[in-house]
mmCIF file of C-alpha atoms in Angstrom:
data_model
loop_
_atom_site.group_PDB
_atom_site.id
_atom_site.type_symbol
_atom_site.label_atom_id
_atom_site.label_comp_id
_atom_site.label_asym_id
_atom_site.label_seq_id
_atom_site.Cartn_x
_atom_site.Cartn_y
_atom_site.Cartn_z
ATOM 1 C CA UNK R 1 8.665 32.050 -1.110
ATOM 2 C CA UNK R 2 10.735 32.879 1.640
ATOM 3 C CA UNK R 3 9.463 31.491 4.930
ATOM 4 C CA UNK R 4 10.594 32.927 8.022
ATOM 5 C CA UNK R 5 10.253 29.292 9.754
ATOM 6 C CA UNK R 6 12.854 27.425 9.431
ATOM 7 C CA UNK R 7 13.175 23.119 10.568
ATOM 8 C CA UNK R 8 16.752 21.382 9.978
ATOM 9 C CA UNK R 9 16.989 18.158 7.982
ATOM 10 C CA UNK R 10 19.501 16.925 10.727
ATOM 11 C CA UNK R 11 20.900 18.313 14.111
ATOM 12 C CA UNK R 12 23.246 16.611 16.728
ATOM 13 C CA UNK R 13 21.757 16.659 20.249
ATOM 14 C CA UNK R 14 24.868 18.298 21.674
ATOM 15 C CA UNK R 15 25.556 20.105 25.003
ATOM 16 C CA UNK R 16 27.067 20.913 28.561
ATOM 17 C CA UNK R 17 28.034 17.198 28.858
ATOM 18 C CA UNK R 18 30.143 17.046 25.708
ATOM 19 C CA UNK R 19 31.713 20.362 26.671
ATOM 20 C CA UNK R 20 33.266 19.043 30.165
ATOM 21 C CA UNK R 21 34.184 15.584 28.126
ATOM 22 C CA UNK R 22 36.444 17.986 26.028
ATOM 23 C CA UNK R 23 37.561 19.932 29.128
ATOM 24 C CA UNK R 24 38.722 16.853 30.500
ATOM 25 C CA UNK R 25 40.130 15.442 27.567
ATOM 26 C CA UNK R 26 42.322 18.968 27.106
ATOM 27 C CA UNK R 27 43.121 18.490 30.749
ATOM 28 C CA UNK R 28 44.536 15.416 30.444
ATOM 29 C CA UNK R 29 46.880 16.305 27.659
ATOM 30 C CA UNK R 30 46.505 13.793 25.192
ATOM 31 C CA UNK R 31 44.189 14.986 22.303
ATOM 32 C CA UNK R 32 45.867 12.737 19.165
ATOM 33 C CA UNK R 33 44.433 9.606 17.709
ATOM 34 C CA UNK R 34 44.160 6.077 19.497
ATOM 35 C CA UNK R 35 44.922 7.687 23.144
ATOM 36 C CA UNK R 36 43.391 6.174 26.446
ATOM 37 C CA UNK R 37 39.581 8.009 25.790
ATOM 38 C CA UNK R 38 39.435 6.139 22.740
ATOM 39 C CA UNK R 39 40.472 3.103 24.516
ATOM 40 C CA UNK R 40 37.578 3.572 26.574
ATOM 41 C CA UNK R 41 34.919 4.732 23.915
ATOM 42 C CA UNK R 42 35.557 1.099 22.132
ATOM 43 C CA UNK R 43 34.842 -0.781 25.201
ATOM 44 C CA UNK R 44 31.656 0.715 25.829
ATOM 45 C CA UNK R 45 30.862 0.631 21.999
ATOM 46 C CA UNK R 46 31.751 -2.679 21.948
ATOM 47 C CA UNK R 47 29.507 -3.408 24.792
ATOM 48 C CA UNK R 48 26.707 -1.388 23.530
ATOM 49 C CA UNK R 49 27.115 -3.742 19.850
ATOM 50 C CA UNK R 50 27.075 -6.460 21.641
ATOM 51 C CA UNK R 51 30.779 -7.624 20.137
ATOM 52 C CA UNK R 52 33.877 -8.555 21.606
ATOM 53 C CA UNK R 53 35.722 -5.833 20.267
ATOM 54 C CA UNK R 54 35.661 -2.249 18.859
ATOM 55 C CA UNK R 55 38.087 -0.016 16.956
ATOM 56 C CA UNK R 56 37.719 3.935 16.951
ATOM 57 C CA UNK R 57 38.461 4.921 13.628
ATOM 58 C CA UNK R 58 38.740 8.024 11.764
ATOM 59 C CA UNK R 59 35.450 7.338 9.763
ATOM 60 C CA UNK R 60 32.792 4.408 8.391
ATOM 61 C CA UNK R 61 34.668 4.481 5.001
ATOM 62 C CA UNK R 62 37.874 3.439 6.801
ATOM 63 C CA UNK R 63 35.912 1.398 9.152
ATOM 64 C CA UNK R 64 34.499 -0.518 6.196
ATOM 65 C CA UNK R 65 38.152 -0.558 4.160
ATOM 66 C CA UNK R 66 40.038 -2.122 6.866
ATOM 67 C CA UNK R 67 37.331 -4.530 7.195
ATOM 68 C CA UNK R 68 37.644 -5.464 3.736
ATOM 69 C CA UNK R 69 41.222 -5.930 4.265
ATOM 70 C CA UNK R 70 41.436 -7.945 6.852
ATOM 71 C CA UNK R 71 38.954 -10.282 5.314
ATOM 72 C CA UNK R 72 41.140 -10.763 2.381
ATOM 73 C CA UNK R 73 39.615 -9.096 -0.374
ATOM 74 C CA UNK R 74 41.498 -7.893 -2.784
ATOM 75 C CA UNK R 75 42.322 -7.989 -6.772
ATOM 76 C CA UNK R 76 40.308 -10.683 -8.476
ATOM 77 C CA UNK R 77 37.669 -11.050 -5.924
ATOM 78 C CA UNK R 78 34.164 -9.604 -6.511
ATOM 79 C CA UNK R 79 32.157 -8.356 -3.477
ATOM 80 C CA UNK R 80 28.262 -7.896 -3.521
ATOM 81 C CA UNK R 81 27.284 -4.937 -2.481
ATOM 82 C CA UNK R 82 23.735 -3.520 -1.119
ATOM 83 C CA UNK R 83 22.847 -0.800 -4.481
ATOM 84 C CA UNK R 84 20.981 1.439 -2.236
ATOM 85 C CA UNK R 85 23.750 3.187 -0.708
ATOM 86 C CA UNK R 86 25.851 6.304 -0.089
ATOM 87 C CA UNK R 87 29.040 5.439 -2.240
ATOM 88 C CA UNK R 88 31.269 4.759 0.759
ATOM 89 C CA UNK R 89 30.170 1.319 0.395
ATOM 90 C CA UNK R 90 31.386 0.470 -2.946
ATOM 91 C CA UNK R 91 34.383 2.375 -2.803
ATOM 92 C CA UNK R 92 35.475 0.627 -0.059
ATOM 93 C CA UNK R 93 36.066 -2.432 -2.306
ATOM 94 C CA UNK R 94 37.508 -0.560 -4.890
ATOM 95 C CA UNK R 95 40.296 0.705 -2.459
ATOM 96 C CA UNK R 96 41.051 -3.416 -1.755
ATOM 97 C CA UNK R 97 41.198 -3.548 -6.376
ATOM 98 C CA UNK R 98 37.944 -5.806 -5.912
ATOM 99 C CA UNK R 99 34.910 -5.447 -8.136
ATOM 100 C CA UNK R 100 31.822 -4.317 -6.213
ATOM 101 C CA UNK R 101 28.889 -5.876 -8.262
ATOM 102 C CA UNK R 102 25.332 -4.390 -6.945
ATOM 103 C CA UNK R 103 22.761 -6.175 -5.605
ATOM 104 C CA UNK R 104 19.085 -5.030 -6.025
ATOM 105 C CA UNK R 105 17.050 -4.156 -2.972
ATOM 106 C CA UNK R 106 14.064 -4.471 -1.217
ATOM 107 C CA UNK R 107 11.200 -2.041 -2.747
ATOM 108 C CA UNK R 108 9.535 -1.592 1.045
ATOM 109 C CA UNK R 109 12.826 -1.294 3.366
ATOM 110 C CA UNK R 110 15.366 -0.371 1.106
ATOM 111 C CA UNK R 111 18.009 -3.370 2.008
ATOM 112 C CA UNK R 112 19.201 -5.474 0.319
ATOM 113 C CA UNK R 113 17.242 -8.680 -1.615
ATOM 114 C CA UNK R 114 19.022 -11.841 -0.478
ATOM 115 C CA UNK R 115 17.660 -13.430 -4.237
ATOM 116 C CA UNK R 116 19.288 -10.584 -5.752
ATOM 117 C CA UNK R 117 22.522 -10.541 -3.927
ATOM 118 C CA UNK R 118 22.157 -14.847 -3.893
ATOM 119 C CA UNK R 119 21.931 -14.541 -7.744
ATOM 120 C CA UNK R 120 25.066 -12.523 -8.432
ATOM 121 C CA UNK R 121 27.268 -15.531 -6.173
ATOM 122 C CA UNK R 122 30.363 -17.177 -8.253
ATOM 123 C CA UNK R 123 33.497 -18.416 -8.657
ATOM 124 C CA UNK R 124 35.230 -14.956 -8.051
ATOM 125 C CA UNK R 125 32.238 -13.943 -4.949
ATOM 126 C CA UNK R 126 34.135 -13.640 -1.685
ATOM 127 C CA UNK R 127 31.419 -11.568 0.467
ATOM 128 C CA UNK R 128 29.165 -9.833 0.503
ATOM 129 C CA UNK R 129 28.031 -5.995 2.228
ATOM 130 C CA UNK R 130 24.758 -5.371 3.535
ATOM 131 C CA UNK R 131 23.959 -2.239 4.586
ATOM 132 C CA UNK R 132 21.274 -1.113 7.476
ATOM 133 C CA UNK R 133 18.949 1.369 5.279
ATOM 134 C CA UNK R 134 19.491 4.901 6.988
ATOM 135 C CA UNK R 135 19.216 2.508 10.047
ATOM 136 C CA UNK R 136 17.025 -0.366 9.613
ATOM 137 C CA UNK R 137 19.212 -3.683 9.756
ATOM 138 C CA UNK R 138 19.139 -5.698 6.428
ATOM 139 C CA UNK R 139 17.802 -9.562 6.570
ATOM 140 C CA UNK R 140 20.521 -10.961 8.635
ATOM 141 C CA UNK R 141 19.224 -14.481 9.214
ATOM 142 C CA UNK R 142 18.780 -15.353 5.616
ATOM 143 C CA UNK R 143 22.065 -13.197 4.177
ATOM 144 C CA UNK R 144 24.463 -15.031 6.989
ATOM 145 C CA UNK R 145 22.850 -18.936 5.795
ATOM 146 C CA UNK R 146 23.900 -17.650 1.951
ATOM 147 C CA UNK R 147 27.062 -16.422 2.495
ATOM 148 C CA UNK R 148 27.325 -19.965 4.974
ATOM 149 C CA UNK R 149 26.062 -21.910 2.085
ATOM 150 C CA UNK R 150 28.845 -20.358 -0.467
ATOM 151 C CA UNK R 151 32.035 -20.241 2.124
ATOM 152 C CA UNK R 152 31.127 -16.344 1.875
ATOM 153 C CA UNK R 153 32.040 -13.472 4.627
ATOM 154 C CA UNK R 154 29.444 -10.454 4.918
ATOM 155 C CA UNK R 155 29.880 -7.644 6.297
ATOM 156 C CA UNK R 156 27.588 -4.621 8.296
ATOM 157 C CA UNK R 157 27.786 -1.224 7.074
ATOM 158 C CA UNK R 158 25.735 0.283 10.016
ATOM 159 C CA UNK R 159 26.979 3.338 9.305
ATOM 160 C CA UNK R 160 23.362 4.836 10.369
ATOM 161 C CA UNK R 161 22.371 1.931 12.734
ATOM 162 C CA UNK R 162 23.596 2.393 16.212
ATOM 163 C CA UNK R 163 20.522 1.525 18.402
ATOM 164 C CA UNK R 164 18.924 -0.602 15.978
ATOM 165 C CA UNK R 165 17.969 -4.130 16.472
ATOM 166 C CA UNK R 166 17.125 -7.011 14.306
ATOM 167 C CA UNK R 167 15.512 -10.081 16.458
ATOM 168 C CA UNK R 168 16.797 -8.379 19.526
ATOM 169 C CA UNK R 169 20.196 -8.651 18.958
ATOM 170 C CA UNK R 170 21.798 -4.883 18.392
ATOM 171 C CA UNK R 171 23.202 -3.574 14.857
ATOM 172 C CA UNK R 172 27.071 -4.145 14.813
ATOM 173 C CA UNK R 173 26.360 -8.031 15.955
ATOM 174 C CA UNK R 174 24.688 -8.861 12.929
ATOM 175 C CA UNK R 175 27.839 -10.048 10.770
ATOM 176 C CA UNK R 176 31.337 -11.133 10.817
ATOM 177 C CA UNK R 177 32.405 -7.757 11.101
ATOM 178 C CA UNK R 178 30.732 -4.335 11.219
ATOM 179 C CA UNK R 179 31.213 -0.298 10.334
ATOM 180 C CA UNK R 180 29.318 2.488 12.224
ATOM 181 C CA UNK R 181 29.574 6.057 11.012
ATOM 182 C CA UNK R 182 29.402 9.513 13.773
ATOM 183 C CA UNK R 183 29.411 11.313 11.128
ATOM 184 C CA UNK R 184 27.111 14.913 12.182
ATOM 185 C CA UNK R 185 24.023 13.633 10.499
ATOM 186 C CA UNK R 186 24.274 10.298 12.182
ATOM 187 C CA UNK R 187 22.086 9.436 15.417
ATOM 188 C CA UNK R 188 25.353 9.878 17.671
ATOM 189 C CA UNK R 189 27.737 11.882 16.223
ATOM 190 C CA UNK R 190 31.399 13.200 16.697
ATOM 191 C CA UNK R 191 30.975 15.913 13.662
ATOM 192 C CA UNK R 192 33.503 12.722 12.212
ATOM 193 C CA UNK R 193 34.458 9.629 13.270
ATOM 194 C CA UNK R 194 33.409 5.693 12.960
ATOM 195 C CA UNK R 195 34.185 2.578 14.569
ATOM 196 C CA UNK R 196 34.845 -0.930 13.389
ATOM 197 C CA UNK R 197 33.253 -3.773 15.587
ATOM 198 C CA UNK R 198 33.602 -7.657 15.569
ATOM 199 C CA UNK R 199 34.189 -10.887 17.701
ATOM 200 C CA UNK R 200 36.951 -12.310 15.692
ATOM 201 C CA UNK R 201 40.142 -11.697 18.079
ATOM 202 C CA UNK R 202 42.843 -12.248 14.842
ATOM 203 C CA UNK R 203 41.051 -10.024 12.272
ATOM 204 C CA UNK R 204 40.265 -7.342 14.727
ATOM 205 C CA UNK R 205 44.362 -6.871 15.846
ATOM 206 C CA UNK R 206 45.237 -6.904 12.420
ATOM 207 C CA UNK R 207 42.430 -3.895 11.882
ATOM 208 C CA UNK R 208 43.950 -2.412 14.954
ATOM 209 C CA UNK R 209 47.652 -2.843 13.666
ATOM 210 C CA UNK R 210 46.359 -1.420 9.919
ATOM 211 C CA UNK R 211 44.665 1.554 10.941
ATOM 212 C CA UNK R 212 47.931 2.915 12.496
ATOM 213 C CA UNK R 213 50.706 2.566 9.746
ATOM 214 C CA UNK R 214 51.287 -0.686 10.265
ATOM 215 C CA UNK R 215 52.357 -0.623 14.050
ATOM 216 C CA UNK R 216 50.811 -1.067 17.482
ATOM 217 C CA UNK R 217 49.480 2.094 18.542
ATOM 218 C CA UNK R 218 51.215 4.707 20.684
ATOM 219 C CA UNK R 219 49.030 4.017 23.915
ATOM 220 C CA UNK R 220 50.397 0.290 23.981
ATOM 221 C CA UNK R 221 54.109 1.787 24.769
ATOM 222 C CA UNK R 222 53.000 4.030 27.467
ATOM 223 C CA UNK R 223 54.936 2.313 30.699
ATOM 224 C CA UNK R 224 57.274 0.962 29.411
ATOM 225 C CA UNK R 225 60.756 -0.050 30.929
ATOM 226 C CA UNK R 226 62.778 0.303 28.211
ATOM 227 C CA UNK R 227 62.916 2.644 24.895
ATOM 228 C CA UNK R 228 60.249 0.702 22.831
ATOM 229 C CA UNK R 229 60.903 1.017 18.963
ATOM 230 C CA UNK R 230 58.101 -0.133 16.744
ATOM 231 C CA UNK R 231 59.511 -2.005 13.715
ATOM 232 C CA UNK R 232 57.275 -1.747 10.447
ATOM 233 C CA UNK R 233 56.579 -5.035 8.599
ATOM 234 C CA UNK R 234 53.293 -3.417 6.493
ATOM 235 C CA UNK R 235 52.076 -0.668 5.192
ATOM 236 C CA UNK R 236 49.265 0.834 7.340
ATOM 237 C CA UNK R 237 47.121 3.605 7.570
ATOM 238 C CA UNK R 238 46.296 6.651 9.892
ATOM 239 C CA UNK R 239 42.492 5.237 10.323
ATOM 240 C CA UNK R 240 42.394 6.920 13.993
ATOM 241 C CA UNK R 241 39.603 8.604 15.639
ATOM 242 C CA UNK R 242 41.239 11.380 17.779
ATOM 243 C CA UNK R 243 40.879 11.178 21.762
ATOM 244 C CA UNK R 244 39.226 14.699 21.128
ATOM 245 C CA UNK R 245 36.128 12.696 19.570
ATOM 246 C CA UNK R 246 36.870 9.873 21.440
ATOM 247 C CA UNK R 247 35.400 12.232 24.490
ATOM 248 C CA UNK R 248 32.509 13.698 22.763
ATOM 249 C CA UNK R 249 31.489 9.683 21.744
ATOM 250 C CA UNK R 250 31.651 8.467 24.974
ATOM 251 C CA UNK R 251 28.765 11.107 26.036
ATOM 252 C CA UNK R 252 26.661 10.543 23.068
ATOM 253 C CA UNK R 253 26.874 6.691 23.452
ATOM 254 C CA UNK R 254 25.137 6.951 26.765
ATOM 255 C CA UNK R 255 22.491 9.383 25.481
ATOM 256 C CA UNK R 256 21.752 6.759 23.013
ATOM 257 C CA UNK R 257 18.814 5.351 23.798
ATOM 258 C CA UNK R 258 17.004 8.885 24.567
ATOM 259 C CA UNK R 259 18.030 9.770 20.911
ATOM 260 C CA UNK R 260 16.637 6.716 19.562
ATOM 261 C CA UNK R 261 13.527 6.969 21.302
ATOM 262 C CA UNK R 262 12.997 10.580 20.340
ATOM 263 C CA UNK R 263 13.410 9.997 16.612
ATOM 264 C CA UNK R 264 11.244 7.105 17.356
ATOM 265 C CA UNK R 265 8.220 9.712 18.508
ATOM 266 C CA UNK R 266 8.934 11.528 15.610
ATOM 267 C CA UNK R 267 8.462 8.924 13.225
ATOM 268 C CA UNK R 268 5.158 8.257 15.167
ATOM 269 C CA UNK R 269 4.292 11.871 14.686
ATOM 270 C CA UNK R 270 4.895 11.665 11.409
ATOM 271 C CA UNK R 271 2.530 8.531 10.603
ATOM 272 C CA UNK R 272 -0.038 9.892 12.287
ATOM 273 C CA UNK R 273 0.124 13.716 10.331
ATOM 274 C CA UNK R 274 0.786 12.107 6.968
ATOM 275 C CA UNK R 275 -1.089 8.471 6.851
ATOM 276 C CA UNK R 276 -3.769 9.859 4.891
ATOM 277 C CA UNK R 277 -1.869 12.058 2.237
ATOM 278 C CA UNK R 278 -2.647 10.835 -1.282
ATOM 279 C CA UNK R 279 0.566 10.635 -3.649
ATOM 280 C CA UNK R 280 3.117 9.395 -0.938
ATOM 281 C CA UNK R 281 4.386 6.310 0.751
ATOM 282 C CA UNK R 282 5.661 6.484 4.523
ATOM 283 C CA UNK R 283 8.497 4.161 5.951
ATOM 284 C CA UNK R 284 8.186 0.399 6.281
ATOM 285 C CA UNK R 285 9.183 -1.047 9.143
ATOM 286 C CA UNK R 286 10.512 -4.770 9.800
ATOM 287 C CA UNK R 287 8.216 -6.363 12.969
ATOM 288 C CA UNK R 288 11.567 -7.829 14.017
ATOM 289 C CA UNK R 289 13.623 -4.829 13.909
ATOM 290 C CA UNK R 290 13.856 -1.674 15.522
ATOM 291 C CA UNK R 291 14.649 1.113 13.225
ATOM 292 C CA UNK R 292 16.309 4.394 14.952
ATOM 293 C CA UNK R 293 15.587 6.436 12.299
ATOM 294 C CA UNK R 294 18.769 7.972 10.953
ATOM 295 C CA UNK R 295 16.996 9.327 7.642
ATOM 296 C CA UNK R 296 12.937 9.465 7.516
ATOM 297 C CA UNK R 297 12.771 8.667 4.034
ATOM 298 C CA UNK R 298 9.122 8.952 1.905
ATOM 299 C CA UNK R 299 8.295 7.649 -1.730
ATOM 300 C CA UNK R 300 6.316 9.841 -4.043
ATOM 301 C CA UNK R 301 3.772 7.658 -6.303
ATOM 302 C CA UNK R 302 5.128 8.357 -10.105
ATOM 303 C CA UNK R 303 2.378 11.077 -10.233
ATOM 304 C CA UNK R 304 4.347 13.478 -8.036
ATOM 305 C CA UNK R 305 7.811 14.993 -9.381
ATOM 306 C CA UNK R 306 9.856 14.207 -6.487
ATOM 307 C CA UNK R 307 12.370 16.893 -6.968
ATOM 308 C CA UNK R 308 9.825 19.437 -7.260
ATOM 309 C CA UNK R 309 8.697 18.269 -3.849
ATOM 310 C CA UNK R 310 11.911 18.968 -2.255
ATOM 311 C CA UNK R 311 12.651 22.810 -4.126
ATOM 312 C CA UNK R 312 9.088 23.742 -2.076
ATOM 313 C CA UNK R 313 9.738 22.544 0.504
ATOM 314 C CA UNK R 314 13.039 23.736 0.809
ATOM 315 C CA UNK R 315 11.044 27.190 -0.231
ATOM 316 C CA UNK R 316 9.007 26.724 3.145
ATOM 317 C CA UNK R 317 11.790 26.099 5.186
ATOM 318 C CA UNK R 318 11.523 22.619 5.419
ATOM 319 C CA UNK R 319 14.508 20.974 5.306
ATOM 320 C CA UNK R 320 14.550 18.413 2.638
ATOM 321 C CA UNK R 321 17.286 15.539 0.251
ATOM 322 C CA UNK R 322 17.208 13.321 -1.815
ATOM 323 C CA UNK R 323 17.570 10.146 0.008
ATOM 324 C CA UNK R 324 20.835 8.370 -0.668
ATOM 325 C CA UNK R 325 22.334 6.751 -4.349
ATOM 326 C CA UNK R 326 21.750 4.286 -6.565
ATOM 327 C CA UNK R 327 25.409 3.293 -7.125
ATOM 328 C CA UNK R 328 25.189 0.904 -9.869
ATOM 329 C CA UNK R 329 24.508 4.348 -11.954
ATOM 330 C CA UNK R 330 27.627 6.205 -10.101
ATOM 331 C CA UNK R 331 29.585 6.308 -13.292
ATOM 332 C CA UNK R 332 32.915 6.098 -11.024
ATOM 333 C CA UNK R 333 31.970 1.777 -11.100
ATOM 334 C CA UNK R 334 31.493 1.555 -14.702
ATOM 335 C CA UNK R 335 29.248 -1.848 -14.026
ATOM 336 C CA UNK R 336 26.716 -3.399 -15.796
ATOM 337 C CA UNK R 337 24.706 -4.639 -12.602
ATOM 338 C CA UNK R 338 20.797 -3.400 -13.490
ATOM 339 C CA UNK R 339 19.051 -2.457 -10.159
ATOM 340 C CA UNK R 340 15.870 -1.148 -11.359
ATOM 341 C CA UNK R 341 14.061 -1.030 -7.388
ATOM 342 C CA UNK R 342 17.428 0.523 -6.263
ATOM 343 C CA UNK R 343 16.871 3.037 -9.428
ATOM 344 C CA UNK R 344 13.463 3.671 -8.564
ATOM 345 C CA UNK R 345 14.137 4.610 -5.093
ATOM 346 C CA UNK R 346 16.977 6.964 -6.352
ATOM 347 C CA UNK R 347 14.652 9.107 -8.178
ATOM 348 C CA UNK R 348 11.306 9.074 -5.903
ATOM 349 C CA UNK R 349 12.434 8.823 -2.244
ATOM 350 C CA UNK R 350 12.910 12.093 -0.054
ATOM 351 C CA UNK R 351 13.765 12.739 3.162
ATOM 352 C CA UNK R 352 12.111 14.950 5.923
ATOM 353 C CA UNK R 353 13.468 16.580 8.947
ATOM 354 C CA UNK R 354 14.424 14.307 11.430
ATOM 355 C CA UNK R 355 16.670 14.361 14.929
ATOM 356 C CA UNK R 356 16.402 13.707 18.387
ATOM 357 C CA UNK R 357 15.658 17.809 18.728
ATOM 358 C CA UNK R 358 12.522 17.873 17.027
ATOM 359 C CA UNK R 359 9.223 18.936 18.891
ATOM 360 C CA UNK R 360 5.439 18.905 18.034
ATOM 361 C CA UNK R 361 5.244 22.606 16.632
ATOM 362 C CA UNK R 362 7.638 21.313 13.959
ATOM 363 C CA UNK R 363 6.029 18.377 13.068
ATOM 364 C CA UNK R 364 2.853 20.077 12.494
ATOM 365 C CA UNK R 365 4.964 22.453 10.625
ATOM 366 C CA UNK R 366 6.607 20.069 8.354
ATOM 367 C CA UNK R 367 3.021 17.975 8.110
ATOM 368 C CA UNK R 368 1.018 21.088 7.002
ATOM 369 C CA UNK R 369 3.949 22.114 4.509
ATOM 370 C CA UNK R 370 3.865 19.160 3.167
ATOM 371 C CA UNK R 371 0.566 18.550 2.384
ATOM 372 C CA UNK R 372 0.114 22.503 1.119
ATOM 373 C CA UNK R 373 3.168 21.156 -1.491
ATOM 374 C CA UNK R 374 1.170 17.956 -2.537
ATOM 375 C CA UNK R 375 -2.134 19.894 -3.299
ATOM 376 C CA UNK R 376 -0.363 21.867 -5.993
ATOM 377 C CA UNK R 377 -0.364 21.138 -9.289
ATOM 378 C CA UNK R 378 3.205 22.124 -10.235
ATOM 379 C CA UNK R 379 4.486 19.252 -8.377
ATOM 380 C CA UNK R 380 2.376 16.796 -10.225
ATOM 381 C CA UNK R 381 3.002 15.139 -13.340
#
């Protein structure tokens, strides 16, 4: 079938305001990594987290590596890590030589179980990742009083959670230290990019010393007196977001809370157009957290072949993914953590189109493709 309609999985809300950001940014001369726009984009992010500090970096895997680092992980350790996840996660404590070992998750949200992740704590367990289900924040409350209870750290991979709240406090608060992602199919995006946020003063200057090779960044020496040499003492990284999309950030950050809200509609549109369809399961949404829809994720029933649901679809030009890994089968880990929710989820969740950009004609679009899919019989098993 080859439909002449076509509606993107994801699509940045981009424009005239990002443009003259980059005009000015050219303007100005300084386009490389750590400059005075990024300077700028982390204290509004860090505002807009609700944390004392922020660090542009060059994206969430980075983000979520230095934060690993400068919480002291390392060979030896284990960390427990949300299953339901985009690999990112668990490599990031692979880079450090720890042991990711996966935690099961929630069958309705998709975040981590705090029994599961509680009942893989020992001797070697120094932390513990949770990660904000294509946006909706994990159970914070009850994750930070187990790690308390065990001398544990945990840390926020909100790589899809900007504008996302859990008991009113914004994602990136949530934990000792967090990682967003602007990756292009994020909510806010820089094509690239991420940003690591926290309140701890120490940890975060050692993040901000890492991500640079080891030294203070360039920006620090503009000024000065005399001819300032940086001396290395550790081996760093170039972890820098670029004042290029350091610009392009700063607009999206403020367009924020339109973005949210407009996935938010859609999700409401979506409810309301598929509520009734047999063979599917819509989102579940905490009552005391706001979910800015990164991903809208369904769950076929076993009678539908999931797969075969996304090739039509696809066919209609409906955009149309899986929705994100099981990691503890990612043979790259080689673990023997069993995650059978996490595996279910991996083989019967889907996502639909979803951004800011969407309008009514599409949802009724996607709605009516959708159901035409689930009425026929090749897709069931």
């Amino acid at each position: 079938m080859n439909a002449t309609r076509q509606v993107a999985l994801g699509q940045p809300t981009v424009g005239e305001e990002e443009i003259e950001a980059l005009r000015e940014v050219f303007a100005s001369g300084w386009l490389s990594g750590a400059g005075p726009t990024c300077v700028a984009f982390e204290g509004e992010l860090a505002a807009s987290a609700g944390t004392a500090h922020a660090l542009a970096t060059s994206n969430c895997g980075s983000s979520l590596h230095l934060a690993l680092q400068v919480l002291g992980a390392g060979p030896g350790d284990e960390v427990i890590v949300a299953d339901y996840t985009f690999p990112a996660t668990g490599h990031s404590v692979v880079w450090t030589g720890a042991t990711p070992r996966f935690a099961d998750v929630r069958p309705d949200t998709g975040t981590i179980d705090v029994d599961a992740a509680a009942a893989l704590v020992n001797e070697r367990t120094v932390g513990i990742i949770a990660v904000d289900m294509v946006g909706q924040p994990a159970d914070y409350d009850e994750l930070n009083a187990l790690a308390r209870r065990h001398g544990l750290w945990v840390v926020e991979d909100a790589a899809c959670s900007a504008g996302a709240t859990y008991k009113g406090r914004p994602a990136g608060s949530l934990a000792d230290l967090a990682a967003f992602s602007f990756h292009g199919r994020k909510g806010i995006t820089a094509g690239e990019g991420g940003a690591l946020v926290g309140d701890d003063t120490e940890k975060m200057d050692l993040a901000r010393k890492l991500h640079t090779y080891g030294i203070a960044p360039a920006v620090s020496r503009e000024g000065s007196a005399g001819l300032a040499v940086p001396s290395f003492d550790t081996a760093g990284y170039n972890y820098r977001m670029s004042d290029v999309q350091a610009a392009m950030m700063r607009v999206q950050l403020k367009r924020l809370p339109d973005l949210v809200a407009a996935r938010t509609a859609a999700a409401a549109g979506y409810a309301e157009r598929l509520g009734d369809v047999e063979g599917i399961d819509l989102p579940v949404v905490g009552e005391d957290r706001t979910h800015p829809y990164q991903s809208y994720l369904v769950t076929t029933h076993d009678s539908v072949d999931r797969d075969a649901v996304v090739v039509a679809l696809r066919e209609r030009g409906v955009g149309s993914n899986f929705g994100t890994y099981a990691s503890h089968v990612q043979p790259v880990y080689g673990t023997s953590d069993v995650c059978p929710v996490s595996a279910h989820l991996f083989t019967s969740q889907f996502a639909l189109p979803m951004h800011a950009n969407l309008v009514q004609d599409d949802l009724d679009y996607v709605a009516e493709q959708l159901r035409a899919v689930l009425a026929d019989p090749a897709v069931r098993r």
